[in-house]
Short mmCIF file of C-alpha atoms and ligand atoms in Angstrom, two decimals:
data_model
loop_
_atom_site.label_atom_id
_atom_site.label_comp_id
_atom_site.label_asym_id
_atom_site.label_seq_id
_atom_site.Cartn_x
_atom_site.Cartn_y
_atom_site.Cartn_z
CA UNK A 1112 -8.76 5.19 4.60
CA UNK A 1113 -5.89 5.61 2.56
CA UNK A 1114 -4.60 3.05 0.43
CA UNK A 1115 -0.20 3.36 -0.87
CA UNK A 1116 1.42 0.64 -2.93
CA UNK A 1117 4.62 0.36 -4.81
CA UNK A 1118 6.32 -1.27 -7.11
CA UNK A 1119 9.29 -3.86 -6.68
CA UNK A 1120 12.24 -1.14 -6.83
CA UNK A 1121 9.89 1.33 -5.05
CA UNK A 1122 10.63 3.93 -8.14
CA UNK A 1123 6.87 4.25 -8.18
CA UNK A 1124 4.69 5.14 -5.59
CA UNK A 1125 1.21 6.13 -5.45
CA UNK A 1126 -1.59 6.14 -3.27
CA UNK A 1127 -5.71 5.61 -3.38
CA UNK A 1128 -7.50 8.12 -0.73
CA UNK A 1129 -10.44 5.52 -0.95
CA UNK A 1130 -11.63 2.53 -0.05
CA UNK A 1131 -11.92 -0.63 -2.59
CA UNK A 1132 -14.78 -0.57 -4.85
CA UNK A 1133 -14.45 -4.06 -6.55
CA UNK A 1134 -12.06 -7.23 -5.65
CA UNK A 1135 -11.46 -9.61 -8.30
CA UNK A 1136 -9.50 -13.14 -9.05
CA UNK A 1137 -8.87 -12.77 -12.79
CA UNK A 1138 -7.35 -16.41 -14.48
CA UNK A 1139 -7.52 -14.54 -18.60
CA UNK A 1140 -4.37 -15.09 -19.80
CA UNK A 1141 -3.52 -11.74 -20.07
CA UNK A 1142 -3.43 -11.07 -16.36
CA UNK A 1143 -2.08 -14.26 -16.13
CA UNK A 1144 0.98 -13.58 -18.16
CA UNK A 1145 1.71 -9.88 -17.21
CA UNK A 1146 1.76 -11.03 -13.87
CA UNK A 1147 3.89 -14.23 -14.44
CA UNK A 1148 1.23 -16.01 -12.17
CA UNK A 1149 -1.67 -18.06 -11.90
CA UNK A 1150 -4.25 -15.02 -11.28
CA UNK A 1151 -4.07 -11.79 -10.93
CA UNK A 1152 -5.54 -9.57 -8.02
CA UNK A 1153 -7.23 -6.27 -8.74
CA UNK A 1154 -8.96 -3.73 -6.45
CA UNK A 1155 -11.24 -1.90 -8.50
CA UNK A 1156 -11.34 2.05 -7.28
CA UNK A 1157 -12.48 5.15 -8.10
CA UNK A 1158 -10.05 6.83 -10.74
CA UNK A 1159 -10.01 10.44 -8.82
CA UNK A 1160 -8.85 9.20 -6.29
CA UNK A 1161 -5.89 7.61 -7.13
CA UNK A 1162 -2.66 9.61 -7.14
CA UNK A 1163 1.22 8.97 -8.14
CA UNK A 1164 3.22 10.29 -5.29
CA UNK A 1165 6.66 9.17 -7.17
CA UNK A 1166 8.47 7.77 -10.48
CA UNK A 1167 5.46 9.00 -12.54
CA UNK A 1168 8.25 9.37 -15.32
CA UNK A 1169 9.50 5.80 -14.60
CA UNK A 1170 5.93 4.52 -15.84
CA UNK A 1171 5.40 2.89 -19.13
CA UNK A 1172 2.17 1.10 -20.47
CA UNK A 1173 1.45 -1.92 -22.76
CA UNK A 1174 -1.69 -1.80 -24.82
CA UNK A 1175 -2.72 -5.82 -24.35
CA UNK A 1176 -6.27 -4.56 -26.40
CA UNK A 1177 -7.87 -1.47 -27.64
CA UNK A 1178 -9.39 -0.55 -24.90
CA UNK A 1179 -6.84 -1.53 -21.58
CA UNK A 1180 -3.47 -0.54 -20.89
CA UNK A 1181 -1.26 -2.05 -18.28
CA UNK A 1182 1.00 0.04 -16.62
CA UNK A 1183 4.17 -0.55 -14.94
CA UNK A 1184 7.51 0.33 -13.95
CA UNK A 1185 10.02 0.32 -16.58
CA UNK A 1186 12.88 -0.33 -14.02
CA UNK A 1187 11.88 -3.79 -11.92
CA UNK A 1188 8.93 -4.33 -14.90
CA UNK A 1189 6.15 -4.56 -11.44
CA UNK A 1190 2.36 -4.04 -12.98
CA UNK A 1191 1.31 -1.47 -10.72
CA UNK A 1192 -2.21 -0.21 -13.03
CA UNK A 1193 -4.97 -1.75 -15.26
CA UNK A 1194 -6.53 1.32 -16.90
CA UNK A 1195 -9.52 0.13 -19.10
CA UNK A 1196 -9.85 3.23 -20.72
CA UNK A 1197 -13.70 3.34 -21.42
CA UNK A 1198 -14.42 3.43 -18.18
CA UNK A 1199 -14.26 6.97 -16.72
CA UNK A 1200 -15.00 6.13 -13.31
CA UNK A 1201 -12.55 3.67 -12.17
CA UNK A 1202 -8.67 2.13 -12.76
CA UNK A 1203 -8.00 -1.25 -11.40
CA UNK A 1204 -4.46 -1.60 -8.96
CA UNK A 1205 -2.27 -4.56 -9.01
CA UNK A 1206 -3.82 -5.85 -5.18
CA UNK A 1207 0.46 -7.67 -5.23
CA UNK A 1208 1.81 -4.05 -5.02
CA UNK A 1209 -0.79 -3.10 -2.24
CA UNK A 1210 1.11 -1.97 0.85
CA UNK A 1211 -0.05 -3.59 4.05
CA UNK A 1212 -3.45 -4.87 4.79
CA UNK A 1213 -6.70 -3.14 3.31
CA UNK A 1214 -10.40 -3.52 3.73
CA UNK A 1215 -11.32 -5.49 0.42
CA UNK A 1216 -14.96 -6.06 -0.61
CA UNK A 1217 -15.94 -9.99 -1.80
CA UNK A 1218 -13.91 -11.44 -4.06
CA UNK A 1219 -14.72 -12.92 -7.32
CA UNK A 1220 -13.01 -15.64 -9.61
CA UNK A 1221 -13.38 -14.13 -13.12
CA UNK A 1222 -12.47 -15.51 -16.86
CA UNK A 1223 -12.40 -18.75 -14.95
CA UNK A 1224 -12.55 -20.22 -18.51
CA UNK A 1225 -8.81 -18.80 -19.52
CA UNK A 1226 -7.97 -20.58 -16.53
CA UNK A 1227 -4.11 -22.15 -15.80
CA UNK A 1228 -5.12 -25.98 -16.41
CA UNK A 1229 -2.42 -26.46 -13.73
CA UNK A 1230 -3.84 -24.30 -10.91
CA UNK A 1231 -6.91 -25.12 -8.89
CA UNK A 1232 -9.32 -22.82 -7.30
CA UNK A 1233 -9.70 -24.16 -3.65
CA UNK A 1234 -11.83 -21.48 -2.26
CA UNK A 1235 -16.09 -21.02 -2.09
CA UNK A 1236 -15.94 -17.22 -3.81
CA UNK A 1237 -18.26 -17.00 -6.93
CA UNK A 1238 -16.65 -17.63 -10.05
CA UNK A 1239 -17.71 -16.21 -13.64
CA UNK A 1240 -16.35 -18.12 -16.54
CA UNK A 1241 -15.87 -16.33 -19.66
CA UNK A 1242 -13.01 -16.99 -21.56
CA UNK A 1243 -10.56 -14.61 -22.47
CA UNK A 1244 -7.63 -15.30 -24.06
CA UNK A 1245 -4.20 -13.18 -25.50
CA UNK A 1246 -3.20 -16.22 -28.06
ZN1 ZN B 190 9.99 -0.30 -10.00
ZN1 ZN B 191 -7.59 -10.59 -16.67
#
């Protein structure tokens, strides 16, 4: 299966020739403000697989800790990439700039602690509640 996404302006395009490894729910407040949202979505897949297919040189990424970039387009500002740079194996895509419908393994709620104090989770998926928090 191949997997494409985009950003908002469609600048950037890549695509994942591989399924989904890992499909997380993340409330830190990181994710939560990069996004501009109550959660983000990421689908957790194997970093060889993933390729740009255009706008590579419209890319730009924000260091949010030592370890994990988020990358996006610098034109419409869509997060397109967590790269946690430690890990080798796998980057993390933005599930909101997934094209279409894709086979996604369980989800999981995770920094449930960081948590928007105005958004409840309604669903029965496990949830993990660390706390992470950017202030
Ligand atoms: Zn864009
Ligand atoms: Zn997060």
């Amino acid at each position: 299966m191949v997997i494409t996404g985009k950003c908002a302006c469609a600048k950037v395009q890549y695509q994942v020739s591989a399924e989904l490894i890992d499909f997380s729910h993340c409330h830190c407040s990181i994710c939560r403000k990069i996004h501009g949202a109550a959660f983000a979505s990421w689908g957790g897949i194997a970093r060889d697989k993933f390729t740009y297919l255009s706008g590579e040189d419209s890319i730009k990424s924000y260091a949010f800790s030592e370890n994990s970039d988020s990358i996006f387009c610098s034109n419409c500002s869509s997060t397109l990439l967590v790269d946690y740079k430690p890990d080798k194996e796998m980057l993390y895509v933005a599930m909101g700039a997934v094209d279409g419908n894709v086979n996604c393994p369980p989800g999981f709620h995770e920094f449930v602690g960081s948590k928007a104090p105005w958004f409840e989770i309604s669903d029965d998926l496990p949830q993990y509640n660390a706390a992470i928090d950017a202030d």
